[in-house]
XYZ file of C-alpha atoms in Angstrom:
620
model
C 11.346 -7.869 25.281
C 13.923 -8.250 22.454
C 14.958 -11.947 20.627
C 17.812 -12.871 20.687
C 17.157 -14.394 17.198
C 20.100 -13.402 14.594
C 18.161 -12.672 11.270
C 19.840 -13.780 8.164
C 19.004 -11.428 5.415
C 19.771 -11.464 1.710
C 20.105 -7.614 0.833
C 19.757 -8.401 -3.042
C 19.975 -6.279 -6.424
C 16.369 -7.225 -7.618
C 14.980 -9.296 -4.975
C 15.927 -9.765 -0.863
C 15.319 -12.374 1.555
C 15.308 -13.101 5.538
C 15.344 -16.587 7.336
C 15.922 -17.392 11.308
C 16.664 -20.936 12.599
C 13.633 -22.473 14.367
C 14.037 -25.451 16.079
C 17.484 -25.924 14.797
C 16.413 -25.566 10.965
C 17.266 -22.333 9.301
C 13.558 -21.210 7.983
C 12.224 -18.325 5.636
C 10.426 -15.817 6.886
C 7.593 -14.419 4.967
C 7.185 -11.151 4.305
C 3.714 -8.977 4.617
C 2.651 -9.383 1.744
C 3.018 -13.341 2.245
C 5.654 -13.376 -0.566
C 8.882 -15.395 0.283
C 11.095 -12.729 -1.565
C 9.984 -9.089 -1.120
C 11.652 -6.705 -4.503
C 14.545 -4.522 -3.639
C 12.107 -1.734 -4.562
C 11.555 2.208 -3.055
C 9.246 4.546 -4.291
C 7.726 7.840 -2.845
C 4.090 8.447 -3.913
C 2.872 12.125 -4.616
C 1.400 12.684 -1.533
C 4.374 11.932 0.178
C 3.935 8.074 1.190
C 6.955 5.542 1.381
C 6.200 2.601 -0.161
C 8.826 -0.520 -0.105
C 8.700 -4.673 -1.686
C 5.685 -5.269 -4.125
C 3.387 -2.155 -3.510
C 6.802 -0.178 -4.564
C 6.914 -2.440 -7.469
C 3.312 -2.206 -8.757
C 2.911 1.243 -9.059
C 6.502 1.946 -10.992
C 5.149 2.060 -14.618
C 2.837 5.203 -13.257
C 5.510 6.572 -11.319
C 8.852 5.218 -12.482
C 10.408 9.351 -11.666
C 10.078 8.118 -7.732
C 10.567 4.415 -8.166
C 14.044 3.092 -6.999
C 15.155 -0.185 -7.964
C 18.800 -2.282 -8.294
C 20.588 0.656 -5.663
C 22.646 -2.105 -4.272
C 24.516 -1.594 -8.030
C 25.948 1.874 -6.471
C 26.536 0.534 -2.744
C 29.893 2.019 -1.908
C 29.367 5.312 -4.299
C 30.419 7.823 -3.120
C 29.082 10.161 -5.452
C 25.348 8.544 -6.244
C 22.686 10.270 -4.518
C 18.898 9.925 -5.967
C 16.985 13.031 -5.364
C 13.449 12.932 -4.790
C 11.456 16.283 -4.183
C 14.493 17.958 -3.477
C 16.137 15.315 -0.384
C 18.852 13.458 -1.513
C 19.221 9.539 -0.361
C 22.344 8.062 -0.577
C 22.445 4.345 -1.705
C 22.593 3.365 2.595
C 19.443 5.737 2.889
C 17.467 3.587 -0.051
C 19.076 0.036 1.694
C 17.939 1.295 5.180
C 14.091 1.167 3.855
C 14.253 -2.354 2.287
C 16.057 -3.491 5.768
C 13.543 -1.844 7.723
C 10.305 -3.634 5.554
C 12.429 -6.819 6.455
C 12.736 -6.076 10.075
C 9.388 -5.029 10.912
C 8.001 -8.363 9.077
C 10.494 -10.225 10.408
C 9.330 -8.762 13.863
C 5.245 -9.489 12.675
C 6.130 -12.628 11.987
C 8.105 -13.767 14.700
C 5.781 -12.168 17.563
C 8.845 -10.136 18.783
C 11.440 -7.724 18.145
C 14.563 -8.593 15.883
C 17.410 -6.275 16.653
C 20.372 -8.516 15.092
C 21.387 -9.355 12.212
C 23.530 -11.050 10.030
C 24.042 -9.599 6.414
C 24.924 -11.188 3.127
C 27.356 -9.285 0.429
C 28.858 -10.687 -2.975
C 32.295 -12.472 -2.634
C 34.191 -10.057 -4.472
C 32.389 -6.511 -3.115
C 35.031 -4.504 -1.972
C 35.658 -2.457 1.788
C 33.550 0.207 0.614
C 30.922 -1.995 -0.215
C 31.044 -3.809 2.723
C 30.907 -0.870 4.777
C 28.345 0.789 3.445
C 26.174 -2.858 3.830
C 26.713 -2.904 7.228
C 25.823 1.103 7.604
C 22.401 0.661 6.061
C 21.542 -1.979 8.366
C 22.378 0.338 11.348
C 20.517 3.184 9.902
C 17.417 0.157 10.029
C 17.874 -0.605 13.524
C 20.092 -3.109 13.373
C 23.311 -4.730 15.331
C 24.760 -6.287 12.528
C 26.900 -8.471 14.181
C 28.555 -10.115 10.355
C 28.710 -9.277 7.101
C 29.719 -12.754 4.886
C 30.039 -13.448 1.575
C 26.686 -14.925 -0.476
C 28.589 -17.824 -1.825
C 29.300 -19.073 1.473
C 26.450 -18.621 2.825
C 25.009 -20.565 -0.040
C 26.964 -23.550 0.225
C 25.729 -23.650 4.506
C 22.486 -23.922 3.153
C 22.924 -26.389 0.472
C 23.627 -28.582 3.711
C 26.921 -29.768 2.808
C 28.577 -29.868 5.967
C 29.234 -33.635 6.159
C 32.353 -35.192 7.426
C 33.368 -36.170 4.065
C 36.424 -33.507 2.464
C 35.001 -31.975 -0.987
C 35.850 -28.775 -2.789
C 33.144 -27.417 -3.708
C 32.576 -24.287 -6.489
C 29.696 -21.758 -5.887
C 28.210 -19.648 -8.598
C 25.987 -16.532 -7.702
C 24.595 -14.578 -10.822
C 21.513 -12.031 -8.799
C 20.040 -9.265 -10.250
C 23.206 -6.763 -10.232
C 26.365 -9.118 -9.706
C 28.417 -11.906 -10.245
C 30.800 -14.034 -8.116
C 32.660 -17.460 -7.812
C 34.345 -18.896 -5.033
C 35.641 -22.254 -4.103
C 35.831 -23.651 -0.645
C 36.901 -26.816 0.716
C 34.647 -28.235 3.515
C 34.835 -31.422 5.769
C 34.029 -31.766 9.239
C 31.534 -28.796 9.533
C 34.709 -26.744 8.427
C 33.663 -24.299 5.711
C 36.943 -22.660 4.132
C 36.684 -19.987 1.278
C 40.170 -20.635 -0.400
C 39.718 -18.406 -3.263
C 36.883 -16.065 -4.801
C 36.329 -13.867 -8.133
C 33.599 -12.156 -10.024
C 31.908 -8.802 -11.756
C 30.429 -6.683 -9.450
C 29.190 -4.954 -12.920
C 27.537 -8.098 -14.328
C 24.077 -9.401 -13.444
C 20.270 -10.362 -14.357
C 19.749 -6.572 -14.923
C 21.883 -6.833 -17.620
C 20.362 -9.926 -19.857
C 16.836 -7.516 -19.287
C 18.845 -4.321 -20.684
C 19.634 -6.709 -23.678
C 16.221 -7.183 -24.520
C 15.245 -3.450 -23.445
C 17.562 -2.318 -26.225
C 16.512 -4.892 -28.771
C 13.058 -4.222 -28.508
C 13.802 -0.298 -28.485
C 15.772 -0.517 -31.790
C 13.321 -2.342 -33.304
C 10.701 -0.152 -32.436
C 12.559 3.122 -33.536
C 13.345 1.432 -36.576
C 9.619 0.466 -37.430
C 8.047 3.933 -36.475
C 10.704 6.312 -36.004
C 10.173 6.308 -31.886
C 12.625 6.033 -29.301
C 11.245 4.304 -26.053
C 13.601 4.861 -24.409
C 13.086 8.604 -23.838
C 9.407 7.983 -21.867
C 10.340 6.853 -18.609
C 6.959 5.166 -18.417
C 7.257 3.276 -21.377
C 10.637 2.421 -20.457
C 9.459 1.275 -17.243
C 7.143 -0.813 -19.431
C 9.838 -2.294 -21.158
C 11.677 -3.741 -18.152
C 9.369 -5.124 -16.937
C 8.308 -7.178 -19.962
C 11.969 -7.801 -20.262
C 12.265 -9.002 -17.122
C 9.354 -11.567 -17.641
C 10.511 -12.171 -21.168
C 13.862 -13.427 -20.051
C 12.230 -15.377 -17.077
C 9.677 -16.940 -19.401
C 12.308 -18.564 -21.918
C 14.036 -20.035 -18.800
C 11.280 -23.342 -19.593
C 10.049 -21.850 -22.497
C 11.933 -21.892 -26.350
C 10.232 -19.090 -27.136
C 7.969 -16.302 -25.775
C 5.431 -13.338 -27.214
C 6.387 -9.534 -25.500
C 2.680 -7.428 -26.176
C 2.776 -4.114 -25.147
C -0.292 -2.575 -26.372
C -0.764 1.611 -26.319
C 3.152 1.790 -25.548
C 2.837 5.128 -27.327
C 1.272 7.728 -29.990
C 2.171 9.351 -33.141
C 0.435 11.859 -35.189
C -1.555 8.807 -36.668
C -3.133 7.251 -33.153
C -1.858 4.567 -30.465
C 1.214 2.649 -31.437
C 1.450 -1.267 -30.164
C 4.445 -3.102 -29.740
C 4.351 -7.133 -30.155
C 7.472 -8.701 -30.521
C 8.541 -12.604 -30.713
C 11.408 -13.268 -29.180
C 12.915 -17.120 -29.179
C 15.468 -18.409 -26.710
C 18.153 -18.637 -29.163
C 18.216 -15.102 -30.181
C 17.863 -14.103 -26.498
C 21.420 -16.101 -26.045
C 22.842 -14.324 -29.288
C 21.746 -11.414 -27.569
C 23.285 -11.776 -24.200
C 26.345 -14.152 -25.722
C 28.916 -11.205 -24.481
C 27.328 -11.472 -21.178
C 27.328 -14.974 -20.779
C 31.048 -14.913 -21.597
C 32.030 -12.552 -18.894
C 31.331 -15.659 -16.872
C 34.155 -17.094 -17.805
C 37.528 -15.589 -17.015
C 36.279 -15.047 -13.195
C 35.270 -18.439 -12.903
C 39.127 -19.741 -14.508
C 40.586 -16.909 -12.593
C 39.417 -18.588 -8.759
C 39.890 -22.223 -10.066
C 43.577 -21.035 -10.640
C 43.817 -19.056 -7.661
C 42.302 -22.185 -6.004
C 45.095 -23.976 -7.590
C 42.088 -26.660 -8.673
C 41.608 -28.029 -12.205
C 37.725 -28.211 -13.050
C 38.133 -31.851 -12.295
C 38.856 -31.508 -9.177
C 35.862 -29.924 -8.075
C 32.883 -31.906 -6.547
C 30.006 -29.961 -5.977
C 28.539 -27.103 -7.679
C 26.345 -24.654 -6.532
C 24.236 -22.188 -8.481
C 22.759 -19.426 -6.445
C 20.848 -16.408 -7.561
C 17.688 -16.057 -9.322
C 19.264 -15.552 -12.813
C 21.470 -19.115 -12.693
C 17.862 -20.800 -13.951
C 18.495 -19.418 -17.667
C 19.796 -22.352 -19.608
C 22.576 -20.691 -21.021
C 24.652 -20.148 -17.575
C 23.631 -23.962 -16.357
C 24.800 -25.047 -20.235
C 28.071 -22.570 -19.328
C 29.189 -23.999 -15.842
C 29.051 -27.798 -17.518
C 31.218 -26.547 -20.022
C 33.844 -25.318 -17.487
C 33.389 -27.869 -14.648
C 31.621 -30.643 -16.199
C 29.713 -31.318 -13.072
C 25.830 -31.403 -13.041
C 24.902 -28.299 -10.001
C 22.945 -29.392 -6.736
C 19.305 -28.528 -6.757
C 18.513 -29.195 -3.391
C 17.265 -25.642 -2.317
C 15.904 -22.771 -3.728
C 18.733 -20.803 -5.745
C 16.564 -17.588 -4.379
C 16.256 -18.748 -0.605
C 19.467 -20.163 -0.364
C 21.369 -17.249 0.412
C 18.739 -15.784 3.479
C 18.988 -19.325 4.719
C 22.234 -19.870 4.801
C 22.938 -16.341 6.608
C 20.446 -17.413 9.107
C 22.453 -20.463 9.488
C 25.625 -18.065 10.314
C 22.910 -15.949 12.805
C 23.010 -19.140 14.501
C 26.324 -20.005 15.200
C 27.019 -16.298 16.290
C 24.113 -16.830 18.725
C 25.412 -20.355 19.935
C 22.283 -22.357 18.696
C 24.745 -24.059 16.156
C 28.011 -25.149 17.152
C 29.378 -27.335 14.553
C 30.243 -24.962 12.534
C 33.388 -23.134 11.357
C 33.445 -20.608 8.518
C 36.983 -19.396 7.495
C 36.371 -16.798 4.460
C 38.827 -14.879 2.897
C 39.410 -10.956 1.678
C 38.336 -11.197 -2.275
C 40.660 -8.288 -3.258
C 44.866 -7.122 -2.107
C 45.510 -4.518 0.327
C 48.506 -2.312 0.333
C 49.792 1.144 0.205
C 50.637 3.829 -2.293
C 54.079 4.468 -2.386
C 56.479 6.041 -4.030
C 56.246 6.464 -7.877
C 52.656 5.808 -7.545
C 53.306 2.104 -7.036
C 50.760 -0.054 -5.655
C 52.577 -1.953 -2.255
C 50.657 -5.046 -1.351
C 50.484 -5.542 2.460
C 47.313 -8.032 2.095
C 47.352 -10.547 -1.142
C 43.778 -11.198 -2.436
C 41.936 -14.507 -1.009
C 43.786 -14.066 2.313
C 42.023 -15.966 4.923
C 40.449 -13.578 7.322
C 40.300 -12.198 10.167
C 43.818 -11.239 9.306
C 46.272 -8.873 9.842
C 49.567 -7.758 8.512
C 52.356 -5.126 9.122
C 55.323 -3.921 6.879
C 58.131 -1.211 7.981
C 58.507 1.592 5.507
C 60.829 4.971 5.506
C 61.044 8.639 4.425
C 61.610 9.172 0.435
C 63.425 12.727 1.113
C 65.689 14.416 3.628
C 63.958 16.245 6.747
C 60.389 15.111 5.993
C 58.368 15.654 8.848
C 55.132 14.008 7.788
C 53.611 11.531 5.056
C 50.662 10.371 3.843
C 49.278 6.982 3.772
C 47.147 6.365 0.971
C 45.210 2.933 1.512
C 44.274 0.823 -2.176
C 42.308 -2.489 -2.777
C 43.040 -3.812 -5.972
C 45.395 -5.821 -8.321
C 47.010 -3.195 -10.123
C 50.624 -2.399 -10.010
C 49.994 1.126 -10.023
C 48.123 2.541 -6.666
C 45.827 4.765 -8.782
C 44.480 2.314 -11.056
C 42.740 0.738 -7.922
C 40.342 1.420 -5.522
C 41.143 4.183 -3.001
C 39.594 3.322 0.643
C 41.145 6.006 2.344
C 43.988 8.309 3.746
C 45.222 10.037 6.420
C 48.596 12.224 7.328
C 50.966 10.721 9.958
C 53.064 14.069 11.150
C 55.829 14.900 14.057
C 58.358 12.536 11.829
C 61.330 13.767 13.602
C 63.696 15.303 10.658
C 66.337 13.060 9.683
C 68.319 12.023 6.266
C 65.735 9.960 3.798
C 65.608 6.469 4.823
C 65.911 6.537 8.258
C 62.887 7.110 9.616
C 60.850 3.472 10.567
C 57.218 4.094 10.206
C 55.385 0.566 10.555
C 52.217 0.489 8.487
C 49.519 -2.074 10.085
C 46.769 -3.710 8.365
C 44.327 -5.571 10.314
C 40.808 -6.778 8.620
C 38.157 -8.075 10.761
C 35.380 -10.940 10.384
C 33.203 -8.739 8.174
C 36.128 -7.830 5.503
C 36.091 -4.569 7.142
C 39.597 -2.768 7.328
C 41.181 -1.107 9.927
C 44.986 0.694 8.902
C 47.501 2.237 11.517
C 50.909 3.987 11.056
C 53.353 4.201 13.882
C 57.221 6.183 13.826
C 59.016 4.031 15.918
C 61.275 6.337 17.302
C 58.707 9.023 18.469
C 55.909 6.902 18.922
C 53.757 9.034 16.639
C 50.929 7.149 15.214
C 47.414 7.548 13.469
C 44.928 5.056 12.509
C 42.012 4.635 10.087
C 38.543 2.286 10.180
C 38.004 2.762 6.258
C 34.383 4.132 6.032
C 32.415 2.395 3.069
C 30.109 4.607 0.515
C 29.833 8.397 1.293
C 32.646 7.920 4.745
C 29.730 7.806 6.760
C 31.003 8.827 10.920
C 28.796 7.667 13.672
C 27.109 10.758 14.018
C 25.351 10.642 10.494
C 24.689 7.068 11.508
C 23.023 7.818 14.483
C 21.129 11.048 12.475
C 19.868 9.003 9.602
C 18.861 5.988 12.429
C 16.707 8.965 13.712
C 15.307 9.559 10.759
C 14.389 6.390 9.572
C 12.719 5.513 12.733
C 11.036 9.070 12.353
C 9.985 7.409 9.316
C 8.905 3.668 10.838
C 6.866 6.257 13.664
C 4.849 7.981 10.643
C 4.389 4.628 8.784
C 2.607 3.043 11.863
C 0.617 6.636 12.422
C -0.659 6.168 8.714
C -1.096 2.433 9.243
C -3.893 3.328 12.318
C -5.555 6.241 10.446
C -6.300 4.006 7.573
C -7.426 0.969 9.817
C -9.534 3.808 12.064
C -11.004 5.437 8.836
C -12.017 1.499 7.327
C -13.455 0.578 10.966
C -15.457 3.819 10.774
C -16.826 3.495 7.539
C -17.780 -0.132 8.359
C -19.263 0.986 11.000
C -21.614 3.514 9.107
C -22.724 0.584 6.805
C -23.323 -1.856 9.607
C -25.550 0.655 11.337
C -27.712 1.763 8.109
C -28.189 -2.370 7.001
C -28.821 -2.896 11.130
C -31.292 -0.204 11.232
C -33.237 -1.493 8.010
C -33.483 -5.028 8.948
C -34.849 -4.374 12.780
C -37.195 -1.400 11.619
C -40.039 -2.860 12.880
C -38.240 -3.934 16.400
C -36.638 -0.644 17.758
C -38.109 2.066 18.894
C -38.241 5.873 17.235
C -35.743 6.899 20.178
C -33.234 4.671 19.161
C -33.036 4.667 15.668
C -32.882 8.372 16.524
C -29.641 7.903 18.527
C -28.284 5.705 15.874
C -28.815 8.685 13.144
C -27.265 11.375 15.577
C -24.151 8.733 15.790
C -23.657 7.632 12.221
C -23.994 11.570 11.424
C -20.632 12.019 13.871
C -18.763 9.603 12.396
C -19.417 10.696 8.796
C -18.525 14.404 10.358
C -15.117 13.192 11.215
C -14.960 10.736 8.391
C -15.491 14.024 5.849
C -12.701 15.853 8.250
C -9.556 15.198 6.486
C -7.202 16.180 9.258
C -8.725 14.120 11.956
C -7.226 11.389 13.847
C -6.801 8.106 14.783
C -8.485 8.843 18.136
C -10.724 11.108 17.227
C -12.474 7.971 14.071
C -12.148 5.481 17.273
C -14.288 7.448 19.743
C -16.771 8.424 17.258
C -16.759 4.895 16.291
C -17.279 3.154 19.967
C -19.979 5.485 20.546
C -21.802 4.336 17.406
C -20.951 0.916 18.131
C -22.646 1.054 21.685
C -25.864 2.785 20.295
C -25.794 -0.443 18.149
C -25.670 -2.526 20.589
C -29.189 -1.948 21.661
C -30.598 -3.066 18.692
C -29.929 -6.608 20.204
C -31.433 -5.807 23.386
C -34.756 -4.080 22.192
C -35.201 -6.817 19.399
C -35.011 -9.594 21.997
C -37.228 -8.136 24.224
C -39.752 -7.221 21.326
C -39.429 -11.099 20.361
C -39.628 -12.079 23.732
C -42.774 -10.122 24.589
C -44.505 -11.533 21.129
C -43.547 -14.931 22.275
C -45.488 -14.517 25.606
C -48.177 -12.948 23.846
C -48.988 -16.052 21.410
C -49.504 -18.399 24.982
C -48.340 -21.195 26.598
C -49.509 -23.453 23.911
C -47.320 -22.277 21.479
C -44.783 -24.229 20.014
C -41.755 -24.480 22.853
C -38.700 -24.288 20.270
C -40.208 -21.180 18.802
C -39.096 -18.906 21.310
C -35.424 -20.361 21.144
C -35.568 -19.929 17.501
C -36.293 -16.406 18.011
C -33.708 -16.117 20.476
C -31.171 -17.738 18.262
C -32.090 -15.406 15.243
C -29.650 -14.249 13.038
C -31.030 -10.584 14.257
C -29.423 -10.916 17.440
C -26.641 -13.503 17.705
C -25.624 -12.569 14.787
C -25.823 -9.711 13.883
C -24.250 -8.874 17.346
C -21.102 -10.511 16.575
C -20.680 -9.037 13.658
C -21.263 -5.488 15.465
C -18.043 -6.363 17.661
C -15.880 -8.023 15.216
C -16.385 -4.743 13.425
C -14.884 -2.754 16.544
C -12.547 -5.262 17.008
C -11.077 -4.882 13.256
């Protein structure tokens, strides 16, 4: 059976999240760890084990080479790959194994399987980035029936859905980008009317300020750079990272790294003081990046600061004083606080799961495409067809012609971007429209069609009206990903999710088995005196299996279970021969004897108990 929940998941730089709505409240899902966030974290372990969320995170310092962290940075890359004994993983790949973690909790948690889902993206990621979102959740196992902007999903959650009219602004600094937008709401009706931001710029990069600080100091002080041992670099973000999330309530905080390295003279220690004001001296160019994106949607808007009413901060990184201190400066309006900048993102996306699945219905959400659309053409110019912050789903056409006599065929370059010239933006795609029939230049009509769909996702056609020749496009995001490497790396990452559940029931057979052989030794010591030789025997001969296949390194599941239930049923006659034993001595001592005795023998914790225990065992 399969629910027809819509997860909302927060695919995020450092950290991701996943909420559902339950009983018409949008609610986070805990992961299995029983962590509310679980790290946007990969690593492979020597022997060949995938490990994703905290355990991935835990182990990075001693094996930062197969650690992968912040890969939503290169989503839409077409040329990042990380290699890992000799398999490359595109950024999708890495994205498909947080999204799976999330959908096999989510499935744990909910008691059922969770096939849909509704992913969140920054404002101002491009097609590319888009597409290659929504690819990594179908290499997962997901429908992903939206992809929406975090701001927007944000401001759902923050519950501001009122009938009242307000504009509000919504600020998301995560772990690996930054974006603005500003929507005007009323009525339930949730319209994005402009967005900005850095897809360069995040919480990542305030750490990487204090990585390098620390690192020059270091050098300086005993002539070794950190930053060429990946383990004490490893070291070094991560005390960074807690650094910077310390002197969020703190003015100042101690960074103690002790046995970071060696010299010829012995260990080498690093302890460093670090106050909040030089951590904002450090990260001052950062903080001002903030700015011009921020003034660049308020204008686009066509808002002054005054005019806004609410803001929102969302993202892990908007607690550091210095961004709440920035967004007063520039709005002069005190942010909500209502909801969990971390959560609010998940929650709000499960909000949006909800509307697609009809279990909320006062709800409208009208975004818009962050960047302009058009068409290279000639001189290298950059045609818009699409102007940025374009309400969508939208679509647009424009008629073009030939640029020389007799030309047969052209290509149609397709750009995202705001630069005049086509090459200083982002190329999505291409593709040749021929069987132009030859005529003088300009006379040819070739209509070029733009159409972009819920999810920001583009689709481009190119028709000659006179012919009827046409050609079309679905820009693909990241590496151009087709539907058959789709469908091969969904293959392999369920290969994957098959092998995962295989080692999951080894490991529980192998710990039921070795309980097992302890229950039976502490069993047979406590009732020596009330079994007989024959069964303690038995009990030997099946403790010695099980420690056979125990010491068997290539056995099975199946094979630790059976060896297990036998020695669990040559247990279970412990029980019976002690009762009778008990029972015999009982009738032994006479009638006169005291009539609770015999229930108190019966009641022992050498039978009851220890019985229980014997199948709770099994049943673990």
């Amino acid at each position: 059976m399969t629910s027809e929940k819509i997860l909302g998941i927060d695919l995020g730089t450092t950290n991701s999240a996943f909420a559902v709505m339950e009983r018409n409240e949008p609610e986070i899902i805990v992961n299995g760890e029983g962590d509310r966030t679980t790290p946007s974290v990969v690593a492979f372990t020597e022997d060949g084990e995938r490990l994703v969320g905290n355990p991935a995170k835990n182990q990075a310092v001693q094996n930062p080479d197969r650690t992968i962290a912040s890969i939503k940075r290169y989503m839409g890359d077409d040329d990042y790959t990380v290699t890992v004994d000799d398999t490359e993983y595109t950024p999708q790949q890495i994205s498909a194994m947080i999204l799976q973690k999330i959908k096999r909790d989510a499935e744990e948690y909910l008691g059922d399987d969770v096939d849909k889902a509704v992913i969140t993206v920054p404002a101002y990621f491009n097609d590319r980035q888009r597409q290659a979102t929504k690819d990594a959740g179908e290499i997962a196992g997901f429908d992903v029936k939206r992809i929406i902007n975090e701001p927007t999903a944000a401001s759902m959650a923050y519950g501001l859905d009122d009938d009242s009219e307000q504009t509000v602004l919504v600020l998301d600094l995560g772990g690996g980008t930054f974006d603005v937008s500003i929507l005007d709401l009323g009525g339930g009706i949730y319209e994005v009317v402009a967005t900005n931001g850095d897809n360069d710029l995040g919480g990542d990069d305030w750490d990487h300020a204090i990585i390098d600080w620390l690192a020059d100091g270091f050098e300086s002080q005993h002539g070794v750079d950190l930053l060429e041992d990946r383990q004490a670099l490893q070291r070094l973000k991560d005390a960074a990272e807690e650094a910077k999330i310390e002197l969020s309530s703190r003015k100042e905080t101690t960074i103690n790294l002790p046995f970071i390295t060696a010299t010829d003279s012995g260990p080498v220690h690093l302890e460093e003081s670090l106050s909040r004001a030089k951590f904002e001296s450090l990260t001052s160019d950062l903080i001002g990046r903030t700015v011009d994106p921020t003034e660049q949607a308020l204008a686009d808007a066509g808002y002054t600061a005054d005019e806004i009413d609410e803001v929102i901060l969302v993202g892990g990184s908007t607690r550091m004083p210095q961004v709440q201190a920035q967004v007063e400066e520039l709005v002069s309006r005190d942010p909500r606080k209502n909801v969990n900048p971390d959560e609010a993102v998940a929650l709000g996306a499960a909000i949006q799961g909800g509307v697609l699945a009809g279990d909320v219905d006062d709800i409208v959400l009208l975004d818009v495409t962050p960047l302009s659309l058009g068409i290279e053409v000639k001189g290298g110019l950059f045609e818009r067809l699409i102007d940025r912050n374009t309400t969508i789903p939208t679509e647009e056409s424009k008629v073009f012609t030939t640029a020389a006599a007799g030309q047969t065929s052209v290509q149609v370059r397709v750009f995202q971007g705001e630069r005049e010239i086509a090459a200083e933006n982002e190329l999505l795609g291409e593709f040749m429209l021929s069987g132009i029939p030859p005529a003088p230049a300009g006379t040819p009509q070739i209509e070029v069609s733009f159409n972009i769909d819920e999810n920001g996702i583009v689709n481009v056609s190119a028709e000659e009206e006179s012919s009827g020749t046409a050609e079309e496009i679905t820009i693909e995001g990241g590496a151009g990903l087709s539907e058959d490497e789709i469908e091969r790396m969904q293959q392999e990452a369920e290969e994957h999710a098959e092998e995962d559940e295989q080692r999951r029931q080894l490991i529980e057979a192998r710990n039921a088995a070795e309980s097992a052989v302890q229950r039976a030794e502490t069993l047979l010591e406590e009732n020596d005196e009330l079994i007989d030789d024959d069964l303690a025997s038995d009990i030997d001969a099946a403790v010695e299996d099980v420690e056979s296949v125990l010491e068997d390194e290539d056995a099975t599941a199946d094979e630790l279970e059976a060896a297990t239930q036998d020695l669990s049923e040559a247990l279970q006659e412990i029980g019976k021969q002690a009762y009778q034993q008990q029972a015999a001595q009982a009738g032994a001592e006479g009638m006169g004897a005291d009539p609770g005795a015999a229930g108190a023998a019966g009641d022992s914790e050498y039978v009851d108990a220890d019985f229980e225990d014997v199948d709770d065992a099994t049943d673990e």
